[in-house]
Amino acid sequence: MPRHPTTSAPRDADERRGKPVVAVYSVDTLPNADMEQLERLRQTLETVQEIIVPPRAARTFQVPKGQFFRINSIEGAQVGDLNLWNANDLSERFFSGKTRALHATHITTGDQLWSTMPHLRPMATITHDTLDWYGWDEDGAGVHDVIGTRCDPYTHRRLTGTDYHFCCHSNLTRALASERNMSTTEAEPLVHDVLNVFMCTGFTRDTHQYFMKASPVRPGDYLEFHAEMDLLCALSACPGGDCGATHSSDVPACHPLRVDVMRCAPNSGRNGPQPDR
Ligand SMILES: [Zn+2]
C-alpha cells in the first residue's frame, strides 16, 4: 500500500531520523563455526546418497550430524524451498526469522541456520556457495533469502480466489507426511518458513515491498551445508521455477534439483558421531 502520511513532520524530524544505525545483533560474539576445519573436511567429501527433487514436488532426506549436503542446480534455473528439522525431535526446526536477524536477509558461506527456541542453536553451517559472487545487485537483491516464507495455497487463494495445490508449502507437507507416515493434517503444522535456495530477492527501494527477479543459478551451481545435528530435511522445487515472473502456477518452466548427501572420506576421522562443541 503506498503511504500517504496524514501527520505533518515535527520540527526535529531530521534529528530524529539522523540517529546512528546500530546492528541489532553483533554476531562477532557467536561461537562461530570453524570454517578452516570445515574447508579441510569438505576437500575429502564423497557422496553417499543422491536425491532428485522433481519439478513442483518435494522430497525428504536425512543428514547425520557431521555429514554434508549439497543442493545442486542440474537442468535449468530453479529455486528450492528448504525445511530443516532435528531428526530426533521435529518440534525443533529451522528459525528463518532469527537466522535473518542474526546474519542477513540473504545467507552465504559461513552463515549458520539456527533452530527454534528454546534451543536456538546452529542446525547447519553453509560451507560453500557457488553464487557468492552475486553479492548485492543494483536493485539491492541478493541470493538465498530468509525473507520469503514459502509459496502457499492460502495466500494464493486470498490473492486470486483460485486454488493451486503444488505450492512449496503443500509439497513440503506431503513430503514430510510420507517420510514420517503421518497424515497431512499432522504434518502441515510442522512445515515452517524456509531458506529460499537460489532465489534472488530484495525489497523495492521506494515502497520496501518484497520483490523477486530471475535467479542467477545455472546448472553446476550448488549450495553446500555441514550438518550440526542429525537433520531431517525437505526440499521443494518451487512451481515458480527461476521465480523471474510468477509462482504458484503451472506456467513457469520448472526443473528438478539434485541433493547430494556427502560424508568425509574414512581417513578424515570425521564420520562417527561428533561431540558437541
Ligand atoms: Zn515456492
Coordinates of N, CA and C and ligand atoms in Angstrom, one line a residue, residues 79-81 150-152 166-169 171 194 196 199 236-241 243 247-248, ligand 1:
V79 N 14.5 -22.5 -8.3 CA 14.6 -22.2 -6.9 C 14.1 -23.4 -6.0
G80 N 14.7 -23.5 -4.8 CA 14.3 -24.6 -3.9 C 14.0 -24.0 -2.6
D81 N 12.9 -24.6 -2.0 CA 12.5 -24.2 -0.6 C 12.8 -25.3 0.4
R150 N 7.4 -19.0 2.1 CA 7.2 -20.1 1.1 C 5.9 -19.8 0.4
C151 N 5.9 -20.2 -0.9 CA 4.6 -20.1 -1.5 C 3.6 -21.0 -1.0
D152 N 2.3 -20.6 -0.8 CA 1.3 -21.5 -0.1 C 0.0 -21.2 -0.7
F166 N 0.3 -27.2 -5.7 CA 1.7 -27.6 -5.8 C 2.6 -26.5 -5.3
C167 N 2.1 -25.6 -4.5 CA 2.9 -24.7 -3.8 C 3.9 -25.4 -2.9
C168 N 5.0 -24.7 -2.6 CA 6.1 -25.3 -1.8 C 5.5 -25.8 -0.4
H169 N 4.6 -25.0 0.2 CA 4.0 -25.4 1.4 C 3.3 -26.7 1.3
N171 N 3.8 -29.0 -1.1 CA 4.8 -30.0 -1.4 C 5.5 -30.5 -0.2
V194 N 11.0 -21.1 5.2 CA 12.1 -21.8 4.5 C 13.4 -20.9 4.4
N196 N 15.1 -19.9 1.1 CA 14.8 -19.9 -0.3 C 16.1 -20.1 -1.1
M199 N 17.1 -18.4 -4.7 CA 16.1 -17.4 -5.0 C 16.7 -16.0 -4.9
S236 N 11.6 -28.5 -1.7 CA 10.6 -28.4 -2.7 C 11.2 -27.6 -3.9
A237 N 11.0 -28.2 -5.1 CA 11.4 -27.5 -6.3 C 10.2 -26.5 -6.7
C238 N 10.4 -25.3 -6.4 CA 9.3 -24.3 -6.4 C 8.6 -24.2 -7.7
P239 N 7.2 -24.2 -7.7 CA 6.5 -24.1 -9.0 C 6.8 -22.8 -9.7
G240 N 7.5 -21.8 -9.1 CA 7.9 -20.6 -9.7 C 9.1 -20.8 -10.6
G241 N 9.8 -22.0 -10.7 CA 10.9 -22.2 -11.5 C 12.1 -21.3 -11.1
C243 N 11.7 -18.2 -10.6 CA 11.0 -17.1 -9.9 C 11.3 -15.8 -10.5
H247 N 4.8 -17.3 -9.6 CA 5.0 -18.6 -8.8 C 3.6 -19.1 -8.5
S248 N 3.5 -20.2 -7.8 CA 2.1 -20.8 -7.5 C 1.3 -21.0 -8.8
Ligands
ZN1 ZN 7.6 -22.0 -3.8

